[in-house]
Tab-separated table of C-alpha atoms in Angstrom:
chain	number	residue	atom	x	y	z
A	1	UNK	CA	3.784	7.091	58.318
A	2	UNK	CA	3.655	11.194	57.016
A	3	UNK	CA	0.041	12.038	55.938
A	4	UNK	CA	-0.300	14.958	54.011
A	5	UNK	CA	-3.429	16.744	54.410
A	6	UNK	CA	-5.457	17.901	51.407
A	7	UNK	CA	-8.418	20.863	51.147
A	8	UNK	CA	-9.503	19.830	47.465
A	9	UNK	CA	-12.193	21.633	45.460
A	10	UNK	CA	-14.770	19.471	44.492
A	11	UNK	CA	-15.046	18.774	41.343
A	12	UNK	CA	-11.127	17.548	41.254
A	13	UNK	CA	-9.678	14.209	40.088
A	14	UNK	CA	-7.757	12.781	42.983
A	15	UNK	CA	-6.042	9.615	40.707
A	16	UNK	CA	-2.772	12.027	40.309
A	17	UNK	CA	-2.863	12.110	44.652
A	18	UNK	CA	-3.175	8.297	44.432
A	19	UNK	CA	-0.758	7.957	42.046
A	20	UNK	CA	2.156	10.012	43.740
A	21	UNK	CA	1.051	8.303	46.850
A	22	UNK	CA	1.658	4.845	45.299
A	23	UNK	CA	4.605	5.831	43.874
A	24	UNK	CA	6.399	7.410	46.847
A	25	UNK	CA	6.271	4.200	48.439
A	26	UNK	CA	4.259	2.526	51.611
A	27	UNK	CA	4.474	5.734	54.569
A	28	UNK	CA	3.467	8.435	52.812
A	29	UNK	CA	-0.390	8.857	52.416
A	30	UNK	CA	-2.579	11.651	51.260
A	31	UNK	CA	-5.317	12.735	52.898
A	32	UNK	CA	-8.038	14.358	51.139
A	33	UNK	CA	-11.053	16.251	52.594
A	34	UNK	CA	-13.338	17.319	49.661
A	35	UNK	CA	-15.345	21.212	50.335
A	36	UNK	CA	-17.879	22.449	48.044
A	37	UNK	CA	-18.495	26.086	46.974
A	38	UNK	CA	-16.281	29.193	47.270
A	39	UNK	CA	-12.780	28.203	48.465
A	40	UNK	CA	-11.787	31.220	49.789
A	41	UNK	CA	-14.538	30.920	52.749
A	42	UNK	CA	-12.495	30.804	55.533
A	43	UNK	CA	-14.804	28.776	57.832
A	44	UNK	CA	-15.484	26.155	55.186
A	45	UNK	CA	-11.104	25.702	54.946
A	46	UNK	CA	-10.713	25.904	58.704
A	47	UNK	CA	-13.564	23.408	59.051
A	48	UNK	CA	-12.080	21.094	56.881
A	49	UNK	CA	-8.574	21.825	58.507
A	50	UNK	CA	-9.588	20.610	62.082
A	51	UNK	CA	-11.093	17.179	60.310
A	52	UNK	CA	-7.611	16.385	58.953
A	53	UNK	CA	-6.595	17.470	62.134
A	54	UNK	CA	-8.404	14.970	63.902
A	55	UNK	CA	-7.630	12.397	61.363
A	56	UNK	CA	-3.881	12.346	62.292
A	57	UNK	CA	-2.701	14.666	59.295
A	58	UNK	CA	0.664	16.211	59.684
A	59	UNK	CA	0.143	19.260	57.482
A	60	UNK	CA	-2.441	20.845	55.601
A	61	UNK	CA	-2.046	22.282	52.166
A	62	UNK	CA	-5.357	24.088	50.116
A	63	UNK	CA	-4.831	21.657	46.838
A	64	UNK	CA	-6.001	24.599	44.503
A	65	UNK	CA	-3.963	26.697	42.306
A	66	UNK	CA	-6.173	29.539	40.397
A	67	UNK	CA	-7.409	30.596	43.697
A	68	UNK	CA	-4.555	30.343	45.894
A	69	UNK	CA	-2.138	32.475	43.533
A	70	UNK	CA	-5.337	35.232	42.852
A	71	UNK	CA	-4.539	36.101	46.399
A	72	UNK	CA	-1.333	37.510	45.762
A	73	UNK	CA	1.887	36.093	47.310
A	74	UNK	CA	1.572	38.710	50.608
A	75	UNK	CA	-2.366	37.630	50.994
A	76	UNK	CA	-1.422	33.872	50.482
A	77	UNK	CA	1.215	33.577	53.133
A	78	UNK	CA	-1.395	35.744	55.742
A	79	UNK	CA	-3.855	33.052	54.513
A	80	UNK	CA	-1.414	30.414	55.218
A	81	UNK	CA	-0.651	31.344	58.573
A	82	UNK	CA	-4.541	32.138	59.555
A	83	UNK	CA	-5.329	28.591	58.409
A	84	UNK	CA	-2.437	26.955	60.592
A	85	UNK	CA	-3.325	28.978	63.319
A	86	UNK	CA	-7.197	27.163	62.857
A	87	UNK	CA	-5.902	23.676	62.044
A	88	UNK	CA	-2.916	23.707	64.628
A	89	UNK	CA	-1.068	22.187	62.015
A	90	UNK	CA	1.418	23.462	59.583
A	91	UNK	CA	-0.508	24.704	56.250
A	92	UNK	CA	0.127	26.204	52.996
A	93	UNK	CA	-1.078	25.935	49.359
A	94	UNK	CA	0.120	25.074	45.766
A	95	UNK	CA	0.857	28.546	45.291
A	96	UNK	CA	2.895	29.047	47.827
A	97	UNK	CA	4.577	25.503	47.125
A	98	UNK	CA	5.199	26.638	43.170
A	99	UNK	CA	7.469	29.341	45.069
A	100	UNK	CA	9.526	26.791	47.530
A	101	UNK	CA	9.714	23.482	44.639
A	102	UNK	CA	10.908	26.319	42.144
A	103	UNK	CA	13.462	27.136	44.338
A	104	UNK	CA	14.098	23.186	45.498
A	105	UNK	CA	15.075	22.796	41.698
A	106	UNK	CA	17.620	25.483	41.241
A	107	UNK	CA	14.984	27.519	38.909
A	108	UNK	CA	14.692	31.710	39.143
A	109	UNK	CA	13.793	31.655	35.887
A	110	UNK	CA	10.638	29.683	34.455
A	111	UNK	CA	7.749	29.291	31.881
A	112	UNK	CA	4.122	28.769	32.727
A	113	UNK	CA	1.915	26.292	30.736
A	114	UNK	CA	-2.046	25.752	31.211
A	115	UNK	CA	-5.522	26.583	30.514
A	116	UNK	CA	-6.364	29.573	32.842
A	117	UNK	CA	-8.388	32.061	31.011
A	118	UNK	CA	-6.336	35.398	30.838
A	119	UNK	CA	-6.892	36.694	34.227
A	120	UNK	CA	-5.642	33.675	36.287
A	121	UNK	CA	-2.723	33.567	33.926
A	122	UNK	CA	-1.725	36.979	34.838
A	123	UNK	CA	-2.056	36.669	38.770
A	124	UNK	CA	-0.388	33.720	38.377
A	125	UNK	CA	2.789	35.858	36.608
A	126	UNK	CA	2.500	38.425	39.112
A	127	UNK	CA	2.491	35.674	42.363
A	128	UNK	CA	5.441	34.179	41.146
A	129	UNK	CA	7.134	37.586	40.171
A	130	UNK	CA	6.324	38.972	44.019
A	131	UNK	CA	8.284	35.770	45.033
A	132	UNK	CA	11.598	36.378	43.372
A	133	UNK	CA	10.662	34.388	40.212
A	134	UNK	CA	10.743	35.801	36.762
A	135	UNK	CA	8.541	34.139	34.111
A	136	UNK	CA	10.217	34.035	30.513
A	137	UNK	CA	7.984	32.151	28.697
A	138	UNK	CA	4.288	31.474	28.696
A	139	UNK	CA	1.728	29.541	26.538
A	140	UNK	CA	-2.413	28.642	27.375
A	141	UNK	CA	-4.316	25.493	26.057
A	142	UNK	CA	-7.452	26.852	24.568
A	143	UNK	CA	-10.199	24.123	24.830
A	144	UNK	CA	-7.548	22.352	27.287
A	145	UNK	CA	-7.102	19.368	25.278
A	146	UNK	CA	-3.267	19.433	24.495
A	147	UNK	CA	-1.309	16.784	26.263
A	148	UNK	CA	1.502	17.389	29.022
A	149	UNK	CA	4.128	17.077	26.631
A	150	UNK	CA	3.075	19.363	23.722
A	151	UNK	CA	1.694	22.074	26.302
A	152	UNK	CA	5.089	21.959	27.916
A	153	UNK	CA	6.695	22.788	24.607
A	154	UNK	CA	4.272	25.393	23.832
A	155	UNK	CA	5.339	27.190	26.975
A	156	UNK	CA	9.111	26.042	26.957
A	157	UNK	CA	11.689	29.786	26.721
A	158	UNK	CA	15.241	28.766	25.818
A	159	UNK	CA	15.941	31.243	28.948
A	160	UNK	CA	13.156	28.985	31.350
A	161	UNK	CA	15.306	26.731	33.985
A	162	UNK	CA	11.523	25.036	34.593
A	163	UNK	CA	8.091	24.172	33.285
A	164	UNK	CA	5.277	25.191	35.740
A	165	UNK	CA	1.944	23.753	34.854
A	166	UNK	CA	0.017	25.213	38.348
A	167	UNK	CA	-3.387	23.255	37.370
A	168	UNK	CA	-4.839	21.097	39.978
A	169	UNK	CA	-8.036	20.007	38.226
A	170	UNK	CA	-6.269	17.883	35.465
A	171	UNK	CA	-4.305	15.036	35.740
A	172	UNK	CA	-0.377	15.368	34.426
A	173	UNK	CA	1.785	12.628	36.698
A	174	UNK	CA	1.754	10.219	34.760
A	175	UNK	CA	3.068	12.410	31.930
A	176	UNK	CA	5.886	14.592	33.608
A	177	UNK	CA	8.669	12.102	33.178
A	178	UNK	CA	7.437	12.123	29.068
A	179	UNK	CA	7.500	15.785	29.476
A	180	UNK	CA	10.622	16.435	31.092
A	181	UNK	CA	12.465	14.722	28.367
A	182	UNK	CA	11.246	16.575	25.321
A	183	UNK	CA	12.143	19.951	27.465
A	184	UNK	CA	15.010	18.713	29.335
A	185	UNK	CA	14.228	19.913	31.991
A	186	UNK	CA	11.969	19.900	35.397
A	187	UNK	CA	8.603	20.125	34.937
A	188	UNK	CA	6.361	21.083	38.040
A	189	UNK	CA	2.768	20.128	37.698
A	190	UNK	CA	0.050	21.436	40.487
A	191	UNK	CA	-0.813	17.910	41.783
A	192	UNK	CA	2.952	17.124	42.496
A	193	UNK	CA	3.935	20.333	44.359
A	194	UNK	CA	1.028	19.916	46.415
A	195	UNK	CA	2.145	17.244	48.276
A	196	UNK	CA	5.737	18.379	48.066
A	197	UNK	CA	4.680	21.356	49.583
A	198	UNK	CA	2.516	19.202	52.525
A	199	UNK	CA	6.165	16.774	52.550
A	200	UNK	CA	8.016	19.948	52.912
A	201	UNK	CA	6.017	21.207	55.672
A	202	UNK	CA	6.031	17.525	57.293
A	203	UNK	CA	10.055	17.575	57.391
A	204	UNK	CA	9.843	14.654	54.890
A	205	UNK	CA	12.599	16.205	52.752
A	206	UNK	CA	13.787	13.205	51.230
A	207	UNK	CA	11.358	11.496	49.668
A	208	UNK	CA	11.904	10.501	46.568
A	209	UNK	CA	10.234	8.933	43.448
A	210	UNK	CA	11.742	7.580	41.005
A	211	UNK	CA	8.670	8.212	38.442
A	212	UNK	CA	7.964	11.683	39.748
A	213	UNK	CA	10.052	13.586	37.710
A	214	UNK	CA	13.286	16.459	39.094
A	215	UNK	CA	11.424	17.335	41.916
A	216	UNK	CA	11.434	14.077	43.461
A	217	UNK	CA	14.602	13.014	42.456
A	218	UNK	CA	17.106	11.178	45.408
A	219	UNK	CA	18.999	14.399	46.325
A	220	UNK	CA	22.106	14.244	48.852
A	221	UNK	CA	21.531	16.845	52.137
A	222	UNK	CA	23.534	19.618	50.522
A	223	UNK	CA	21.053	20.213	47.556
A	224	UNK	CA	18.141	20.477	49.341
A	225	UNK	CA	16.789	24.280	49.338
A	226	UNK	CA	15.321	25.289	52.303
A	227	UNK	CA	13.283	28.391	52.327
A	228	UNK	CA	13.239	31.160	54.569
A	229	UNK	CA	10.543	32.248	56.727
């Protein structure tokens, strides 16, 4: 059994966590451990770090994207490394995972779909641009009501090799396989790089879904990207 370890805001649905866990089959489980207020407070994240500890996780990942990219990809990885350091466990974030699952699906070039207001949007441009990715396309849901498909297209760049939708706070599995066919290609939602991200970090590199869209797709041992350190 692989337990990925979740710091989640409160305030965010955790079906899409059951759901991948359901659908990756019966030894991976996700972990949550639920914080209120700021989530940059670094005692509140290491607290909640040594109680996944203790509950047998084997990584820890900070399940929140507007945050986690604001830091900027230098802070994030110093942030990373500070919170493994209190948890004794590997840890990142879905920021840091957008960077590595980009990467794990042969993408350097992407478009970014969601609902951050304008600031978010543009840290979340400049993170991924600071880690080697370039953005092409881009396209916010005002009012947030547009489903994954449509917001996908909205976003799609004929030059984009991906769809990121970085949101953690909405639920999108159950729509990424809809949405990867009307853009033909992968579409990586917050709530499923998360856990890729905690897999990743767990040496669980070949888990697969069949559900789950490109990035969980059966891959042989030669196409699996491994970042550096």
């Amino acid at each position: 059994m692989t337990t990925v370890g979740l710091l989640r805001p409160e305030g965010h649905p955790e079906d899409d966590y059951r759901r991948i866990e359901t659908l990756l089959g019966g030894d991976i489980r996700v972990d949550p451990v639920v914080y209120e207020g700021p989530g940059t407070d670094p005692e509140r994240l290491a607290a909640g770090a040594e109680r996944l500890r203790l509950a047998g996780t084997d990584a820890v990942v900070w399940a929140t994207a507007g945050a986690s990219f604001a830091q900027g990809w230098d802070a994030a990885r110093a942030h990373a490394r500070a919170l493994a350091l209190a948890a004794g466990l590997p840890a990142s974030s879905t920021a840091i995972g957008f960077a590595h699952a980009t990467r794990a699906v042969g993408a350097t070039r992407v478009a970014v779909a969601g609902g951050y207001p304008q600031d978010v949007a543009g840290a979340v441009v400049r993170f991924l641009e600071a880690a080697g990715i370039q953005v092409v396309g881009e396209a916010r849901a005002h009012g947030g009501g547009l489903p994954l498909p449509e917001l996908v297209r909205a976003a799609d760049d004929p030059g984009a090799q991906a769809v990121l939708v970085p949101d953690t706070s909405v639920p999108t599995v159950a729509e990424v396989p809809e949405a990867e066919a009307a853009a033909g290609k992968p579409v990586l939602t917050g709530t499923l790089v998360t856990v890729w991200e905690g897999l990743r970090l767990a040496e669980r590199h070949g888990v697969w879904g069949e559900e789950l869209g490109a990035l969980f797709v059966r891959r042989g041992p030669r196409d699996v990207w491994e970042p550096g350190p």
